Every structure is written in C-alpha cells, then in structure tokens.
Short mmCIF file of C-alpha atoms and ligand atoms in Angstrom, two decimals:
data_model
loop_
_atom_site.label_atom_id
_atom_site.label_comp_id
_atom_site.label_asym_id
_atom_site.label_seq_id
_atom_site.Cartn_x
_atom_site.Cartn_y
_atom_site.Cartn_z
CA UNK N 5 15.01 12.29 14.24
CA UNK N 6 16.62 9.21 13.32
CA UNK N 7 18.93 7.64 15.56
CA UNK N 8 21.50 6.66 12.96
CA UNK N 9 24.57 4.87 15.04
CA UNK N 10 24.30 1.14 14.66
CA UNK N 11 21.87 0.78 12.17
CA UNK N 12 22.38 -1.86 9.72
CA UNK N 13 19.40 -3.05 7.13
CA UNK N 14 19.50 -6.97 6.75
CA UNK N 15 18.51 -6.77 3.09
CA UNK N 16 20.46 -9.47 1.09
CA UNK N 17 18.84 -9.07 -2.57
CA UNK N 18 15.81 -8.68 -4.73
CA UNK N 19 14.12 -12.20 -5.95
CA UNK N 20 11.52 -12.30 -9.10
CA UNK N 21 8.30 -12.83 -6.92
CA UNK N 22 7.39 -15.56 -9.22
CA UNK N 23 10.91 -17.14 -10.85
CA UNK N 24 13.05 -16.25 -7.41
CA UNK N 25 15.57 -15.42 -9.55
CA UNK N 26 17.72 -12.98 -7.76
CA UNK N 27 18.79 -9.62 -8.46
CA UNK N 28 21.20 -7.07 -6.84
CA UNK N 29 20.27 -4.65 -4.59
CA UNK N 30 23.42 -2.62 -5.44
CA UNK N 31 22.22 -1.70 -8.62
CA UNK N 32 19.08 0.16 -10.07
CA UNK N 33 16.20 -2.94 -10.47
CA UNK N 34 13.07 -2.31 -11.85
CA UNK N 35 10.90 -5.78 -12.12
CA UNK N 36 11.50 -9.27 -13.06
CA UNK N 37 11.31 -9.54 -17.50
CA UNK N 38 11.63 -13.34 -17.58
CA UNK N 39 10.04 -15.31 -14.87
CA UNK N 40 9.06 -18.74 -15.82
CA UNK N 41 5.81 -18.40 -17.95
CA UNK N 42 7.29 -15.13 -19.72
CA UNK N 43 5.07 -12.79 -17.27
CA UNK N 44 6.69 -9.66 -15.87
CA UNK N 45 6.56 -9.93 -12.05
CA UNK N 46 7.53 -7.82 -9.62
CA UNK N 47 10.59 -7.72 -7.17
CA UNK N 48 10.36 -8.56 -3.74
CA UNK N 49 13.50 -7.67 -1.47
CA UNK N 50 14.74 -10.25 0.97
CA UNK N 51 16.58 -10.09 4.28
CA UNK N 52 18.81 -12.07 5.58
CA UNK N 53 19.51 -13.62 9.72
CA UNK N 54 16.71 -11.99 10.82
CA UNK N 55 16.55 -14.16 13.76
CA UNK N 56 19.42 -11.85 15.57
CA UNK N 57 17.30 -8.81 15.28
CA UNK N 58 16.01 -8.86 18.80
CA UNK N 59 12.62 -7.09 19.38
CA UNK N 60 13.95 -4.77 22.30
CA UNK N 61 15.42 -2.23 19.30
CA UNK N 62 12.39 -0.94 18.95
CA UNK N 63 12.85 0.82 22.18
CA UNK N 64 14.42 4.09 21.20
CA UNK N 65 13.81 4.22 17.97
CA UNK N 66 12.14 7.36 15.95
CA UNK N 67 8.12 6.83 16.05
CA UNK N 68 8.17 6.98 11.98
CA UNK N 69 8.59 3.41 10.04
CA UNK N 70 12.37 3.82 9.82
CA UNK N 71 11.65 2.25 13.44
CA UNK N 72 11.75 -1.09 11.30
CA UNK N 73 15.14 -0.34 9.95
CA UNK N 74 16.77 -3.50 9.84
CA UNK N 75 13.71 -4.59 7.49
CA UNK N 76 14.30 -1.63 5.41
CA UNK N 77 16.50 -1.64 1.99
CA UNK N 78 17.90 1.64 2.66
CA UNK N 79 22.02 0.74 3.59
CA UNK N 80 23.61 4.25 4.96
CA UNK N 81 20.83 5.86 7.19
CA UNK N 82 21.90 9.41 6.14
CA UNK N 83 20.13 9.00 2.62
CA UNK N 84 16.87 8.37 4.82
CA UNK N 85 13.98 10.81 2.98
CA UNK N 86 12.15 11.24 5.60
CA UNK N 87 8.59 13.47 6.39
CA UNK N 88 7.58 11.51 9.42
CA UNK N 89 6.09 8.52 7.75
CA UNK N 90 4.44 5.82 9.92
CA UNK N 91 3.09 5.30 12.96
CA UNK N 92 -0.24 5.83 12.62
CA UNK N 93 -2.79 5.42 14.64
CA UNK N 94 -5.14 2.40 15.46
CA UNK N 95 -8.65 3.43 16.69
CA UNK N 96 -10.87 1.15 18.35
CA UNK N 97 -14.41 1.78 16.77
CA UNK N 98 -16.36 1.96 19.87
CA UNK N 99 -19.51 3.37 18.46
CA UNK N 100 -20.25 1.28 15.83
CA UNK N 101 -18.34 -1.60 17.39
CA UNK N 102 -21.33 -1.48 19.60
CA UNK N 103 -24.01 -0.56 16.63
CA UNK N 104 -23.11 -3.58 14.85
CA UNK N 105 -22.22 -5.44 17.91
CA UNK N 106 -18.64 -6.92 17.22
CA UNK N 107 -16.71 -5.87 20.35
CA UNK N 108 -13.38 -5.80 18.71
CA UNK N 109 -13.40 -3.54 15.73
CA UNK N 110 -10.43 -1.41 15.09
CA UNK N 111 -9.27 0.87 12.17
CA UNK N 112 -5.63 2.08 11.62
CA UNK N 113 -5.88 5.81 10.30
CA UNK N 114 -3.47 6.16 7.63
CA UNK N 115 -4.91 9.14 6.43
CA UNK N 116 -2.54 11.57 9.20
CA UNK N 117 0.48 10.30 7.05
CA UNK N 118 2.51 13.72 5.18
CA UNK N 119 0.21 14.17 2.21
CA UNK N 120 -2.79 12.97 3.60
CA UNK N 121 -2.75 8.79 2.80
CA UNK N 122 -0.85 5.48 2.83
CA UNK N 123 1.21 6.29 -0.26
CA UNK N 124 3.84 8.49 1.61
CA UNK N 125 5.17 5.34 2.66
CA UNK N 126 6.16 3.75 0.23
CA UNK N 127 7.38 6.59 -1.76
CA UNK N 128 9.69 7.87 1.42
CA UNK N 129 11.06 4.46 1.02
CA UNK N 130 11.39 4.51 -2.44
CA UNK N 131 12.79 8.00 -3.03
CA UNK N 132 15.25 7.14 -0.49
CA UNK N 133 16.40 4.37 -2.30
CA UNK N 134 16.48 6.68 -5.33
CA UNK N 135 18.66 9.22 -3.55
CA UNK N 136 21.28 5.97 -2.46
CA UNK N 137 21.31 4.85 -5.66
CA UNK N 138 22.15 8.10 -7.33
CA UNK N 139 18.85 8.71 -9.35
CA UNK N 140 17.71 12.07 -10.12
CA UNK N 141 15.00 12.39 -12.40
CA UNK N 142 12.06 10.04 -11.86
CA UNK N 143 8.22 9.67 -13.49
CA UNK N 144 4.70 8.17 -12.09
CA UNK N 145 1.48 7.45 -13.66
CA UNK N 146 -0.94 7.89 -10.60
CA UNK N 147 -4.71 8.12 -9.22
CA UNK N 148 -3.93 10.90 -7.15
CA UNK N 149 -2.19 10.25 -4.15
CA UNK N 150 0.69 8.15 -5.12
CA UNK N 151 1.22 11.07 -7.28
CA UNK N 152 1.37 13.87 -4.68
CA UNK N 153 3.58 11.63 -2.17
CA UNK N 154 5.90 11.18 -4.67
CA UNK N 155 5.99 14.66 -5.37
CA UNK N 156 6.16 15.98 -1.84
CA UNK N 157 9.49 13.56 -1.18
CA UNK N 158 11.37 14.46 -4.81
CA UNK N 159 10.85 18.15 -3.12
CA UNK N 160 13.05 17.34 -0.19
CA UNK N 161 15.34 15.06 -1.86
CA UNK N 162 16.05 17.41 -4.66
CA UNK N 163 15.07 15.21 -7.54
CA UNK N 164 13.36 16.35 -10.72
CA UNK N 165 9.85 14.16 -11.27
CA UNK N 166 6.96 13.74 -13.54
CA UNK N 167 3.66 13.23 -12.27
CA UNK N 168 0.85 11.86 -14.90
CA UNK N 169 -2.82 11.75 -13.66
CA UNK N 170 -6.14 11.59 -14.74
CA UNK N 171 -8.06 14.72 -15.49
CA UNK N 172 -11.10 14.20 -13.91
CA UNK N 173 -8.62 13.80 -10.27
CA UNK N 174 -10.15 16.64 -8.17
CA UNK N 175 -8.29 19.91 -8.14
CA UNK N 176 -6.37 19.44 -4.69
CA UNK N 177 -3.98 16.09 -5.94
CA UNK N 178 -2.82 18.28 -8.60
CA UNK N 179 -2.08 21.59 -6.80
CA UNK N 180 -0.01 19.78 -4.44
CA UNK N 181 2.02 17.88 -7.17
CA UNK N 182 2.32 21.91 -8.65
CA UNK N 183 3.22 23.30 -5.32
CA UNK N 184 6.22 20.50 -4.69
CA UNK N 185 7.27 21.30 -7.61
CA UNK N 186 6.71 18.36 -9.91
CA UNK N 187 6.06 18.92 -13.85
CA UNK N 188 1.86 17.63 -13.72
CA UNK N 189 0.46 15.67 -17.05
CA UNK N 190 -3.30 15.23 -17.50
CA UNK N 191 -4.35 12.28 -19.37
CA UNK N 192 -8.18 11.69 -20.27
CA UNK N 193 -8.57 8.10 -19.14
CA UNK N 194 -7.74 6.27 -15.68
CA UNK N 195 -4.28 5.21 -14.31
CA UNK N 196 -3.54 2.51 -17.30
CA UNK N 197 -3.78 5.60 -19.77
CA UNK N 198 -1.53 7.11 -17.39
CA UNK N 199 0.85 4.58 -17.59
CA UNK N 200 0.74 4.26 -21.73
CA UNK N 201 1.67 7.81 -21.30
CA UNK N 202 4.65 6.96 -18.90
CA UNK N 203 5.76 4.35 -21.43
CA UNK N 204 5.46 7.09 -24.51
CA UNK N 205 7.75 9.24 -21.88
CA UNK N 206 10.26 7.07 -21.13
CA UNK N 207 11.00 5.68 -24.20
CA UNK N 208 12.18 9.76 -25.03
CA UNK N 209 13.66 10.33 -22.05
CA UNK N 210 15.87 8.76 -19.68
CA UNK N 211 13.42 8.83 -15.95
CA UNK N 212 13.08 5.94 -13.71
CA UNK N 213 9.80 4.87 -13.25
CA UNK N 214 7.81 4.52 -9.58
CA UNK N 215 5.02 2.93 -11.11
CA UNK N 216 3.18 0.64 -8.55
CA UNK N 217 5.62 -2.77 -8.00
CA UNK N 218 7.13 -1.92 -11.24
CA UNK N 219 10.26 -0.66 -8.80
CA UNK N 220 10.71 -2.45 -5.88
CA UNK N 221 11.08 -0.67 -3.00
CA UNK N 222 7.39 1.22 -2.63
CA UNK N 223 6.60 -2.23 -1.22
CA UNK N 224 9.16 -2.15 1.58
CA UNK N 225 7.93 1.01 2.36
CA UNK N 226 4.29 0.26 2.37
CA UNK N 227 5.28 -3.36 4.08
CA UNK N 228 5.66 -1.46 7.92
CA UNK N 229 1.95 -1.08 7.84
CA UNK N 230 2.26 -5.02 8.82
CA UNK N 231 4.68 -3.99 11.31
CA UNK N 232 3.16 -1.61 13.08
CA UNK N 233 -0.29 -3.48 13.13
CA UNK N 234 1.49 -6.34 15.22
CA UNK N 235 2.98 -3.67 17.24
CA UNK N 236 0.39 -1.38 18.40
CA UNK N 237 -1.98 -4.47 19.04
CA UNK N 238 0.85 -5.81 20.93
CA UNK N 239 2.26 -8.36 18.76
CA UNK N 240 -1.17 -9.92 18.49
CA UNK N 241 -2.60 -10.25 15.10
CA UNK N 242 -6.13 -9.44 14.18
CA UNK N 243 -8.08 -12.25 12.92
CA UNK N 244 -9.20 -10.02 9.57
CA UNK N 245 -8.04 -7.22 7.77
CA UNK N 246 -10.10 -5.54 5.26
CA UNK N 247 -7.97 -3.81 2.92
CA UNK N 248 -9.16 -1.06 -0.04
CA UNK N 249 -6.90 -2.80 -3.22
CA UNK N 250 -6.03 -1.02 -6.10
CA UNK N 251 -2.42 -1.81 -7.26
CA UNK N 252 -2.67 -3.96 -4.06
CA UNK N 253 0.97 -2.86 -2.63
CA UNK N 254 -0.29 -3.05 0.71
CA UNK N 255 -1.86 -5.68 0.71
CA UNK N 256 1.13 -7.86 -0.69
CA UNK N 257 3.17 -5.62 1.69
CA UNK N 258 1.27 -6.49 4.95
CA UNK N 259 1.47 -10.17 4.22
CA UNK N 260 5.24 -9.92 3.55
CA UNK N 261 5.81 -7.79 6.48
CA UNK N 262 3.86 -10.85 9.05
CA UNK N 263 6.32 -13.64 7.33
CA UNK N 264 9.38 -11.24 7.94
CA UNK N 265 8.19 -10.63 11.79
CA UNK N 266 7.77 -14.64 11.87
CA UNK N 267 11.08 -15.40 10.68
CA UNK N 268 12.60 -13.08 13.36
CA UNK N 269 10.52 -14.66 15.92
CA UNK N 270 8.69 -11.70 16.47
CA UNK N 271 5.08 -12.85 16.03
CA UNK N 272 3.45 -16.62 16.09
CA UNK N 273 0.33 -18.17 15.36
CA UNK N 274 -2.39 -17.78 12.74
CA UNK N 275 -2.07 -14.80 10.02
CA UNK N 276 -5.50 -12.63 9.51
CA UNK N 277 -7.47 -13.29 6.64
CA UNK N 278 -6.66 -10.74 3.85
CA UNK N 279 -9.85 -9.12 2.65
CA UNK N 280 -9.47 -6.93 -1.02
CA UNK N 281 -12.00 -4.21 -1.01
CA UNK N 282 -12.72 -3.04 -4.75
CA UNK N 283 -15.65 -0.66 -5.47
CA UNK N 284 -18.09 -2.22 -8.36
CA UNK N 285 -16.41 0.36 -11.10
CA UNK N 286 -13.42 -1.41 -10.86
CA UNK N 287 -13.20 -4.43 -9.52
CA UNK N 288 -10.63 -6.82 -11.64
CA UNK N 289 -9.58 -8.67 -8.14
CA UNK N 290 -13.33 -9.56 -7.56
CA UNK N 291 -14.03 -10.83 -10.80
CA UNK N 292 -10.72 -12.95 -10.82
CA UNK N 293 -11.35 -14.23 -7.19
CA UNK N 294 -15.09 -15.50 -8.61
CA UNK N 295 -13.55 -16.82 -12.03
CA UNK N 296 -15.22 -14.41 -13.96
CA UNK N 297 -11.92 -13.59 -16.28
CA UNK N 298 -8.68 -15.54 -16.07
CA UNK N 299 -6.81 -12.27 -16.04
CA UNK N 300 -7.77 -8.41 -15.60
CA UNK N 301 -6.18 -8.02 -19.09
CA UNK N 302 -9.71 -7.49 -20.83
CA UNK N 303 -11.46 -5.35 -18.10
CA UNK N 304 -12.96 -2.39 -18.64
CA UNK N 305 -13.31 0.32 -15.41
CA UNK N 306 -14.74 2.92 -14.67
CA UNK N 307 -13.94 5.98 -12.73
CA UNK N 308 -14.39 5.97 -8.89
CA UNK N 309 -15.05 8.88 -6.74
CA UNK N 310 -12.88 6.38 -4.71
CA UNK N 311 -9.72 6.75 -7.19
CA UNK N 312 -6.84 4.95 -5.26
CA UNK N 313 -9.69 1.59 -6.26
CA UNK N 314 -9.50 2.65 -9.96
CA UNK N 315 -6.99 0.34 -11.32
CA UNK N 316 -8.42 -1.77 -14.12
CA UNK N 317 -5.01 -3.74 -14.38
CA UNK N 318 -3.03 -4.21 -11.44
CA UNK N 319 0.43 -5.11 -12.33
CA UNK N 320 0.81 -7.44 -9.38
CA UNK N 321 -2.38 -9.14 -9.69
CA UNK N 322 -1.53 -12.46 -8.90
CA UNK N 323 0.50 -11.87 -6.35
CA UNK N 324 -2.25 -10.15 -4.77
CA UNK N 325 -4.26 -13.27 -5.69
CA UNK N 326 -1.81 -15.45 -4.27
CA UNK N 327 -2.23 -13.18 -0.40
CA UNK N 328 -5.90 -13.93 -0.70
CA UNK N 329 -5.24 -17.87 -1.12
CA UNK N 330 -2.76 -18.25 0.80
CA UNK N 331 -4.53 -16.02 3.60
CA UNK N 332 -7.84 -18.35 3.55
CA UNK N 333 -9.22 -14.27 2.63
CA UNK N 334 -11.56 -13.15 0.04
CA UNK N 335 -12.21 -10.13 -2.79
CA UNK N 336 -15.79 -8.22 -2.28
CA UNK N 337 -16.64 -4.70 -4.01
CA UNK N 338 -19.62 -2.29 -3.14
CA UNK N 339 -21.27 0.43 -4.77
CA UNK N 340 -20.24 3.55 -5.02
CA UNK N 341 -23.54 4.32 -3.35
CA UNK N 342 -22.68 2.50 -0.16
CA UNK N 343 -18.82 3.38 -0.14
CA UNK N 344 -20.05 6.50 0.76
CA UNK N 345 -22.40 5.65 2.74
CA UNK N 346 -19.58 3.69 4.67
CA UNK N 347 -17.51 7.41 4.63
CA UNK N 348 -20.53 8.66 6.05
CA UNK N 349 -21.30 6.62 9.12
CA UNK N 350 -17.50 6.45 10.10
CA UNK N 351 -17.60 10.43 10.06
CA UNK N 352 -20.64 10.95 12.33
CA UNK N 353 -20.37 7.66 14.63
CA UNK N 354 -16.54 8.11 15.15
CA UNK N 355 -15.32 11.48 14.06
CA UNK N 356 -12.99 10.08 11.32
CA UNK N 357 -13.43 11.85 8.38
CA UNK N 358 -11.72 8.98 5.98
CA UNK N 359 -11.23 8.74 2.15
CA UNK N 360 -13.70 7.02 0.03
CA UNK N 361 -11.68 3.53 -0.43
CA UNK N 362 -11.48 3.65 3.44
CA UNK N 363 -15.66 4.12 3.70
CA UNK N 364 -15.57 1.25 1.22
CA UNK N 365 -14.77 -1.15 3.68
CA UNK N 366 -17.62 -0.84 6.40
CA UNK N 367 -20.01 -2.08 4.26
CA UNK N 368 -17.53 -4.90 2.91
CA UNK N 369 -17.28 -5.61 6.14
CA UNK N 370 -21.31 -5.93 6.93
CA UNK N 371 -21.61 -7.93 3.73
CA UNK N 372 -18.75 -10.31 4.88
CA UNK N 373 -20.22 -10.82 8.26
CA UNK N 374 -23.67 -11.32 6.37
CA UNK N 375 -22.04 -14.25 4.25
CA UNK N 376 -20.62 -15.91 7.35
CA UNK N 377 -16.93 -15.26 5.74
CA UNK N 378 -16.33 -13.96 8.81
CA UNK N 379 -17.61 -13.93 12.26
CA UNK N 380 -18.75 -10.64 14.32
CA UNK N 381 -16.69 -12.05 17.38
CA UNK N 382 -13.44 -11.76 15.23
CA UNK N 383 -11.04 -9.35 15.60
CA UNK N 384 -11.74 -7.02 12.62
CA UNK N 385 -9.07 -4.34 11.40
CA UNK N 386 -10.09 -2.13 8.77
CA UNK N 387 -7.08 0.04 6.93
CA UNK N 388 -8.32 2.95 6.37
CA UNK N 389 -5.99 4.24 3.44
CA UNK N 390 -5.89 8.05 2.99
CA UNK N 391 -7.78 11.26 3.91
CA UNK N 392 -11.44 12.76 2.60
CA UNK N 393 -10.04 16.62 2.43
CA UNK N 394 -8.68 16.01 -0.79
CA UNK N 395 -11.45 14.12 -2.44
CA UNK N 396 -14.45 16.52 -0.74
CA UNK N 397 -14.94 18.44 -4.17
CA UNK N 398 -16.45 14.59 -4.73
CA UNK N 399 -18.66 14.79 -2.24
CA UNK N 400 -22.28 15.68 -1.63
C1 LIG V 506 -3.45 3.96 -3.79
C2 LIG V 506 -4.56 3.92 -2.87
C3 LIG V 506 -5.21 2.71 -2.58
C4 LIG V 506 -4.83 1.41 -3.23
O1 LIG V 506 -3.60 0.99 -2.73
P1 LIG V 506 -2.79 -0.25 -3.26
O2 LIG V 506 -1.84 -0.58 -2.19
O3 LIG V 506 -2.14 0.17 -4.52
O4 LIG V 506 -3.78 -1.34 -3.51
C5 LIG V 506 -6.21 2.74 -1.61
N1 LIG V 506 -6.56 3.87 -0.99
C6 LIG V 506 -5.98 5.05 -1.25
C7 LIG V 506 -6.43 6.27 -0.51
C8 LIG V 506 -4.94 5.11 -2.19
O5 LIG V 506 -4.34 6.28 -2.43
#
C-alpha cells in the first residue's frame, strides 16, 4: 500500500519536447501541434526544486514505482491506479556472463510486471492521470501488450476503453483485453493500421487517446525504469543499456529519468550508452541511425514474432534519435532467426523465460561487442521488456 501522508509530486508543467513551449498540467494535454518546424512532438512533463527531494524518502516507501512519487505527475495520491507496478528485478547473468566472458552482465526482468511486460507502467501512470483528470472513456491502437495493460488498469479504475490490435497478435493479448473487459478491434495490418483505425474512431466519438507519446504521461510512468536501475545497482549507472525500441517510450523515459535523478543530486558521472534494439522486419531507428531514410515516414515493416519491435513509424522518432546522440549509443537489429535464438539461450543458461524483443538483445549485444561499440569489461544491462507466456503460440 501506498503511504499517502506527505506526498507531494514536484511536477510544474508539460513542455513541447521540441518547441518547449509549455502546457498545463491541470488540463487534459495530448501532444505538442505546432513546434517550430510544424512537426507534432510529444510532451514531456517537468518538475520543479528537485534538489529538496532528499534521497532518504525512499526509505519507507511502497516497493511499486509510486516509490518515485515526487517525480510522478499524479497530484492527490488517492487517484493512484495501482496493480503493483515496478520494482522489478535485476539479475546478474552469471552463466553466460561467464560463457561470453564479460563479468558484469545484468538484465532487469520486466516481464513479472501485472500483465506480464513493461507496459503496465506506463499505463498505471497514465490511467491514473486519466482518473485525476476526470476521463472516462479512453482508446489504444496496440501490438499487444500496451493493449492488455491498458485494459487490465481501465478494469480497476472503472473506465470504459477501446483496444485496437492486429489480427495476427496471438490469441492470449486479446483474451485478456476480453476478460478486463475492454471492447477488442482487429485490424489486418500492424500498429500504424491500428492507429488509422483509432483516428477513424475518434473523429466519431469523443475517447481520449493512449497512443504511444501521443498523451503524455505513459512516459512518466515508463521513466522509473531509470529510477530503479540507479537504485538497485546502488546509484551506480551501468556503462550500456541495450534496450528493445518500438515506440521507444522507454528508452526516452530512462534517459529522462537519469537527468531528473541528476538534477536532484541523486546520481553523478557518465550516463550509459543507449543501445535501440530493432529486429530486421522493422527496423526504422536502424535505418535512420545509418542514413538510410531521413525519416521512417516511407518504411515499410513487417510483422515480428517479436510485436512490441513492430512499429514502422514511431511517433517519437527523433526524440529517440536524439537519446542515441546525445548518449554516444547506437541502433542495431537482428534476425528474427537469432532473436530467438537469443530467447533461447537466456531460457536454458539462466532460467528466464523472456519475450522475444527481450531475446533480441543478446545477440545485439554479441554483435556490439564484435564491432568494438562496446567493450566486454563494461557494465552491460539488458532490459528485458515483457514475458514469453503470451507470445509461446509463436514459438517452436
Ligand atoms: C511495447 C514493447 C516494446 C517497445 O517499447 P517502446 O518503449 O514503445 O519502445 C518492447 N518490448 C515489449 C515486450 C513491448 O511490449
């Protein structure tokens, strides 16, 4: 349970991630229409004094992310959706550590969030920010598991939502949108058809949409993945973080989350490098990080037994562009061949039975190391992002 006497979030306002125009956090935001060069872009919230938020707080607080609530947007703790969110675990890969002989090689196991991945976090946040706000009917094109999270959360906050996935998403991320209650759409086509579909929606009906960083506070949610990395590895940053990107909400959240703790004096020193994992059916990020297309605008995916990676046009693109500059990091994608051969070996060497865009990133990994981006003697953290159960229908 949340302890909720003297909590008080530190948010200030939203800023256009691009124009820095601001926005009000009092009122329903979405994104940012008119940044400089006409682009949408999303909203990033910002905090204020965070220099008085002493690090001792964390010592009796809940082990969920609302631990982090002064970095939160949510204002009156009792509208705090909450499924027990956070806190995952970080695994030190001692098998294949020593198989591959890099001594420090962790993974953070996002896949025992509620719902089985990553997502729940950001949607806890952002249907909690729904519930303060006074919204009560809300819609989500999705690849699966942003779908279900969203879903499972609109079940315990009471609010009415629309969940519109691919088809071809096995059986499992559409029974549990069915079972929380949520009216399901199947589209033929990947999340982008999803979203034309969420467009054709909204345009008859009056539902606030959770598409990824089209609303703003997924982010925040997603963000205390950065927190609790410096945390559990006792405020001491990993040198690399390999990181499965499909809307790339982490990613963007992670980095956010490391300038937050810096401002509050939390953490110091060098930032990991940021490394976007894409599988080779859909990998706009790559192809933008080698200049093969200025934009993803053109691209043309393909389905991914790895679906959380199928994202031909991530709305944030470059923002998540801008991490991997600014983080001295790279973009790589691998096969879907060796993406599961990556699920595979973390199975039987460590007894983690991950999702495919998590078993993408062992073999990122070996490829990075192979192209001396990256030393075996660094401290490597992969993020695993979600849970095989649901995807095993996939598997062979
Ligand atoms: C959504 C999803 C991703 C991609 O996450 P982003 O933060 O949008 O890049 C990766 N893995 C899994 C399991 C997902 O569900």
């Amino acid at each position: 349970m949340i302890k909720t006497d003297l909590l008080t979030s530190h948010i200030t306002h939203l800023e256009c991630a691009v124009s820095k125009k601001k926005f009000s956090h009092l009122e329903i935001q979405t994104f940012s229409a008119s940044d400089e060069e006409g682009w949408k872009s999303p909203l990033y919230a910002k905090y204020g004094s965070l220099k008085n938020i002493d690090i001792t707080v964390l010592k009796d607080r809940v082990s969920s992310l609302w631990r982090y609530f002064e970095f939160l947007p949510v204002l009156n703790p009792e509208n705090v959706v909450s499924l027990g969110e956070g806190m995952t675990p970080v695994i030190k890969l001692e098998n294949l550590g020593k198989q591959l002989e890099i001594p420090n090689l962790f993974l953070k196991d996002e896949s025992l969030n509620p719902t089985g991945s990553f997502k729940a976090r950001g949607q806890a946040v952002a249907v909690s920010k729904m519930k303060e706000l006074g919204i009560n009917r809300c819609i989500v094109p999705t690849a699966g598991n942003a779908g279900g999270a969203l879903a499972a959360y609109c079940a315990k906050a009471n609010i009415d939502v629309t969940v519109v996935m691919p088809r071809h998403t096995p059986e499992i991320f559409k029974l549990e949108c069915q079972y929380f209650g949520a009216e399901l759409i199947l589209v033929d086509g990947l999340i982008s058809d999803c979203g034309k579909v969420v467009a054709e929606m909204r345009s008859k009906g009056d539902y606030f949409d959770v598409s990824t960083m089209k609303e703003p506070y997924r982010l925040e949610g997603k963000k205390t993945m950065g927190f609790e990395i410096a945390e559990q590895m006792n405020w001491e940053l990993p040198d690399v973080i390999f990181y499965p990107t499909g809307g790339g909400t982490g990613l963007i959240g992670i980095w956010k989350a490391f300038h937050e703790m810096k401002e509050a004096g939390w953490i110091t020193g060098k930032f990991p490098k940021m490394i976007a994992v894409q599988t080779a059916n859909c990998q706009p990020i790559v192809w933008s990080f080698e200049g093969k297309h200025e934009s993803s605008a053109g691209y043309r995916a393909k389905a991914s037994v790895a679906n959380g990676l199928a994202v031909p046009f991530p709305f944030a693109e470059k923002q998540i562009f801008q991490v991997l500059k600014e983080s001295e990091g790279y973009a790589i994608s691998v096969s879907e061949e060796e993406l599961m051969v990556g699920t595979k070996s973390l199975a039987k060497n460590e007894g983690l039975f991950v999702a495919p865009e998590g078993g993408a990133l062992l073999p990122a990994m070996i490829k990075a190391i192979e192209n001396k981006w990256i030393s075996a003697d660094d401290k490597i953290l992969l993020l695993n992002t979600g849970s095989a159960y649901k995807y095993a229908e996939n598997f062979k």
